[in-house]
Coordinates of C-alpha atoms in Angstrom, one line a residue:
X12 CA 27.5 20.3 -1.5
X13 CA 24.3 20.7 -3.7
X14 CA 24.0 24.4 -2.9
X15 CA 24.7 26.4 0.1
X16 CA 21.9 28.8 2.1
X17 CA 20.7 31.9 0.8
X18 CA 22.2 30.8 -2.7
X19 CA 20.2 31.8 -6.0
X20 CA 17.7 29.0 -6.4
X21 CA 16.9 28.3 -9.9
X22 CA 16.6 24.5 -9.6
X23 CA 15.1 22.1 -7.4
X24 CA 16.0 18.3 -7.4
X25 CA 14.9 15.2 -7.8
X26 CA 16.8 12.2 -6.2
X27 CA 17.5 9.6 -8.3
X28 CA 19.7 7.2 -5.7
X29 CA 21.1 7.7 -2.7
X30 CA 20.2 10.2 0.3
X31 CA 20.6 14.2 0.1
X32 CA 20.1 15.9 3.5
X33 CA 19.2 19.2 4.0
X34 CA 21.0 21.4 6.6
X35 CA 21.4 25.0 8.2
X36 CA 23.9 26.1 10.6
X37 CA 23.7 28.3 13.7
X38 CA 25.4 31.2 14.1
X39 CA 27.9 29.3 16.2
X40 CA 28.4 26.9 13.1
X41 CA 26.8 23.8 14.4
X42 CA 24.9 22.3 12.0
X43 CA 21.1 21.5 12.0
X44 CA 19.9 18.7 9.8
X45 CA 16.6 19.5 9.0
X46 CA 14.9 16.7 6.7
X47 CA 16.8 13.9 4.7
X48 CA 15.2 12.8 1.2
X49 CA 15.6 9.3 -0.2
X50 CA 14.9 7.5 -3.6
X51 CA 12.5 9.5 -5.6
X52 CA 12.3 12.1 -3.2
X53 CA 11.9 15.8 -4.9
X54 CA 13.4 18.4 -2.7
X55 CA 13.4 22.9 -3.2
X56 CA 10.9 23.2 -5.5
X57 CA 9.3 26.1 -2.7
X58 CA 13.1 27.9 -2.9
X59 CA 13.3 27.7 -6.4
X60 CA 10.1 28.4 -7.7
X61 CA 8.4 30.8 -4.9
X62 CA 11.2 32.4 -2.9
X63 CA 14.0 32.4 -5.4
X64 CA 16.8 31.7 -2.8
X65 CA 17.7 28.6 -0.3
X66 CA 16.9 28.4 3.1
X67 CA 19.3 26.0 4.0
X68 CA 21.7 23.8 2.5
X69 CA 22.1 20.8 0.7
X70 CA 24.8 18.0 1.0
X71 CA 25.2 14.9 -0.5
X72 CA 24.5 12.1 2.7
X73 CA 25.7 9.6 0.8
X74 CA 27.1 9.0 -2.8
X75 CA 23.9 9.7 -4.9
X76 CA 22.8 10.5 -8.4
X77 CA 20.3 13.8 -8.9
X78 CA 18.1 15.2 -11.6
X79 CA 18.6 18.7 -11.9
X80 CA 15.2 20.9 -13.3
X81 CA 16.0 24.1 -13.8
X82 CA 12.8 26.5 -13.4
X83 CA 13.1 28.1 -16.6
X84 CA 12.5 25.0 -18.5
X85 CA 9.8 24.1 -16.0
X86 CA 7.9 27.5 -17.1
X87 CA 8.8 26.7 -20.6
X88 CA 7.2 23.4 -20.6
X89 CA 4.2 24.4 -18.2
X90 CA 3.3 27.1 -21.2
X91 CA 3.4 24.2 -23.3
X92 CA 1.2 22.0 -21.6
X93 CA -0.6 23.1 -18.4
X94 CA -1.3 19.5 -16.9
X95 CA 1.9 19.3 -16.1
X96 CA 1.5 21.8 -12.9
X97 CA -2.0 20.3 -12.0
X98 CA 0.3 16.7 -11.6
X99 CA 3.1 18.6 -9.9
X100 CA 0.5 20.5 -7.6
X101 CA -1.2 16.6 -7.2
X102 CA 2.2 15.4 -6.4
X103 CA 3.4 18.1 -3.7
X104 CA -0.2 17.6 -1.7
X105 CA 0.3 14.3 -1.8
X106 CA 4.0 14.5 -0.6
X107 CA 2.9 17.0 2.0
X108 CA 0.1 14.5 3.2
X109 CA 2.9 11.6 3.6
X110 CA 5.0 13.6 5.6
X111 CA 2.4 15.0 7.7
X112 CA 1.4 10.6 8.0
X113 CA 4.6 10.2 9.0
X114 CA 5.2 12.5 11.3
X115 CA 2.2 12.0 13.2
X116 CA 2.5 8.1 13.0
X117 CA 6.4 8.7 14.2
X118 CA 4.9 11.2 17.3
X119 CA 3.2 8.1 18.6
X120 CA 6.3 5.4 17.9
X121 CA 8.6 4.8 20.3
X122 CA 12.0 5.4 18.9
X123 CA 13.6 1.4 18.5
X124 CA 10.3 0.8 16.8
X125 CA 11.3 3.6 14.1
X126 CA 14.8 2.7 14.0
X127 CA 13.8 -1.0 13.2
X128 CA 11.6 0.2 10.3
X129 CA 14.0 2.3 9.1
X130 CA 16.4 -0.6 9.0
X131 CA 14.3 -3.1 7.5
X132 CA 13.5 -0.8 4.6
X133 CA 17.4 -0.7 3.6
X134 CA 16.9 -4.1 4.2
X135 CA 14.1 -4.8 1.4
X136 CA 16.4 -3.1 -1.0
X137 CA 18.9 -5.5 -1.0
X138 CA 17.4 -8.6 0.7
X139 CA 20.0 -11.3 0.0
X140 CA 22.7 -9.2 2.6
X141 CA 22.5 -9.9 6.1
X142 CA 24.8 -6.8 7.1
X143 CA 25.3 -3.3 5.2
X144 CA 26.8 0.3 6.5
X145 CA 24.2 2.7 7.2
X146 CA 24.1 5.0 3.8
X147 CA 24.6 7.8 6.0
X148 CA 26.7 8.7 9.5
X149 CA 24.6 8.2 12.7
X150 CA 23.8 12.0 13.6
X151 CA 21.9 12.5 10.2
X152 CA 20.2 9.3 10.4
X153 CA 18.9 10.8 13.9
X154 CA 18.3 13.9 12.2
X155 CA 16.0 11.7 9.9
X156 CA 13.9 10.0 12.4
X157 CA 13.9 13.1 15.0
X158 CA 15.5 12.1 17.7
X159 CA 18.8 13.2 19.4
X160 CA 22.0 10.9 18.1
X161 CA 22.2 10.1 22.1
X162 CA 18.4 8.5 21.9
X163 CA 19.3 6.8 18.5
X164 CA 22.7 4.9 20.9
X165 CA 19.8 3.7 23.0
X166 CA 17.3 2.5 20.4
X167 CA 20.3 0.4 18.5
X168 CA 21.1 -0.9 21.9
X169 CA 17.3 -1.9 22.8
X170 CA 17.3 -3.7 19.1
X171 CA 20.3 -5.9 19.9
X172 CA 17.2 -7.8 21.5
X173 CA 15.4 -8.2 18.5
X174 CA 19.0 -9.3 16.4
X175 CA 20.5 -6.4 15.3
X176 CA 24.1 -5.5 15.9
X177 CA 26.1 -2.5 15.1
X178 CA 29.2 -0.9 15.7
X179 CA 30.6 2.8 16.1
X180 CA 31.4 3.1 12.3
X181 CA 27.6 2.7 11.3
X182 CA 28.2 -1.1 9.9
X183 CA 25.1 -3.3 10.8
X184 CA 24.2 -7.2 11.3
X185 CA 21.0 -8.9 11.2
X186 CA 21.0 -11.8 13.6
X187 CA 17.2 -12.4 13.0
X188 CA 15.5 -10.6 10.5
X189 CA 12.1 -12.2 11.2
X190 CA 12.6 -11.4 14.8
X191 CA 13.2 -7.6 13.6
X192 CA 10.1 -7.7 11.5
X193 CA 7.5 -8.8 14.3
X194 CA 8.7 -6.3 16.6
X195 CA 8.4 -3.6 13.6
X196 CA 4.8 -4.7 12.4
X197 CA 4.3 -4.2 16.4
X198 CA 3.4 -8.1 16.8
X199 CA 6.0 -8.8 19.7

């Protein structure tokens, strides 16, 4: 756990490796997952530096490495020099103009076709493995491309077409990478 809802925020994060989802629970304690961040990813700057407390929570989704940046020192170094909340500001717009990209490029998508990218991006990471365990369980990886875990069973089953194999535990095979790829880039 990062930090739990309604907690004191006087940080937000920047993820250095791995995958940090963020989460809030119902009242009946079923839990929500409401965004994942990746790589290079900043996440609660709003909690920390506007509202003070978090409105969700944040876990861990897979072993990862964080930055944390405390708000004070932020201010402190913001007094010092200025530009450096002109290039946050630049940065946040142009965060919030890739997520609203991506959400309405993933509105029009059908579901395998987002699964597949998603899969061939772990992929470029580490291109010389042919199989790798998702870096998450299946129910936040759903969370992360918006769909229910039951739609996410169908789109890995639909994929076996196109070479990819899985099994319950979240381990997956490429058959045929280049097979993967065309249907990704939409070309089959």
């Amino acid at each position: 756990v990062i930090f739990f809802f309604f907690y004191e925020a006087q940080a937000f994060f920047l993820v250095i490796k791995g995958w940090v989802s963020i989460a809030k629970e119902s009242q009946n304690a079923e839990q929500s997952v409401l965004h994942v961040f990746k790589d290079g990813e900043s996440f609660a700057e709003p909690a920390a530096i506007v509202l003070g407390h978090y409105p969700a929570s944040a876990y861990a989704a897979s072993e990862c490495e964080l930055l944390e940046i405390k708000v004070s020192s932020l201010k402190k170094m913001i007094q010092e020099d200025p530009d450096i909340a002109m290039r946050m500001i630049a940065r946040l717009s142009s965060q919030l103009n890739i997520l609203i990209n991506e959400f309405d490029q993933y509105k029009t998508m059908i579901v395998p076709r987002r699964l597949a990218i998603f899969l061939l991006d772990i992929f470029k990471h580490n291109p010389e493995r042919q199989s790798f365990d998702l870096p998450f369980n299946k129910t936040v990886l759903a969370a992360y491309l918006g769909i229910q875990p039951g739609t996410l069973s169908r789109a890995f089953n639909q994929l076996t077409e196109y070479g990819v194999k899985t099994n319950r535990s979240g381990h997956i095979v490429f058959e045929d990478i280049e097979q993967l790829q065309k249907y990704a880039d939409n070309a089959i």
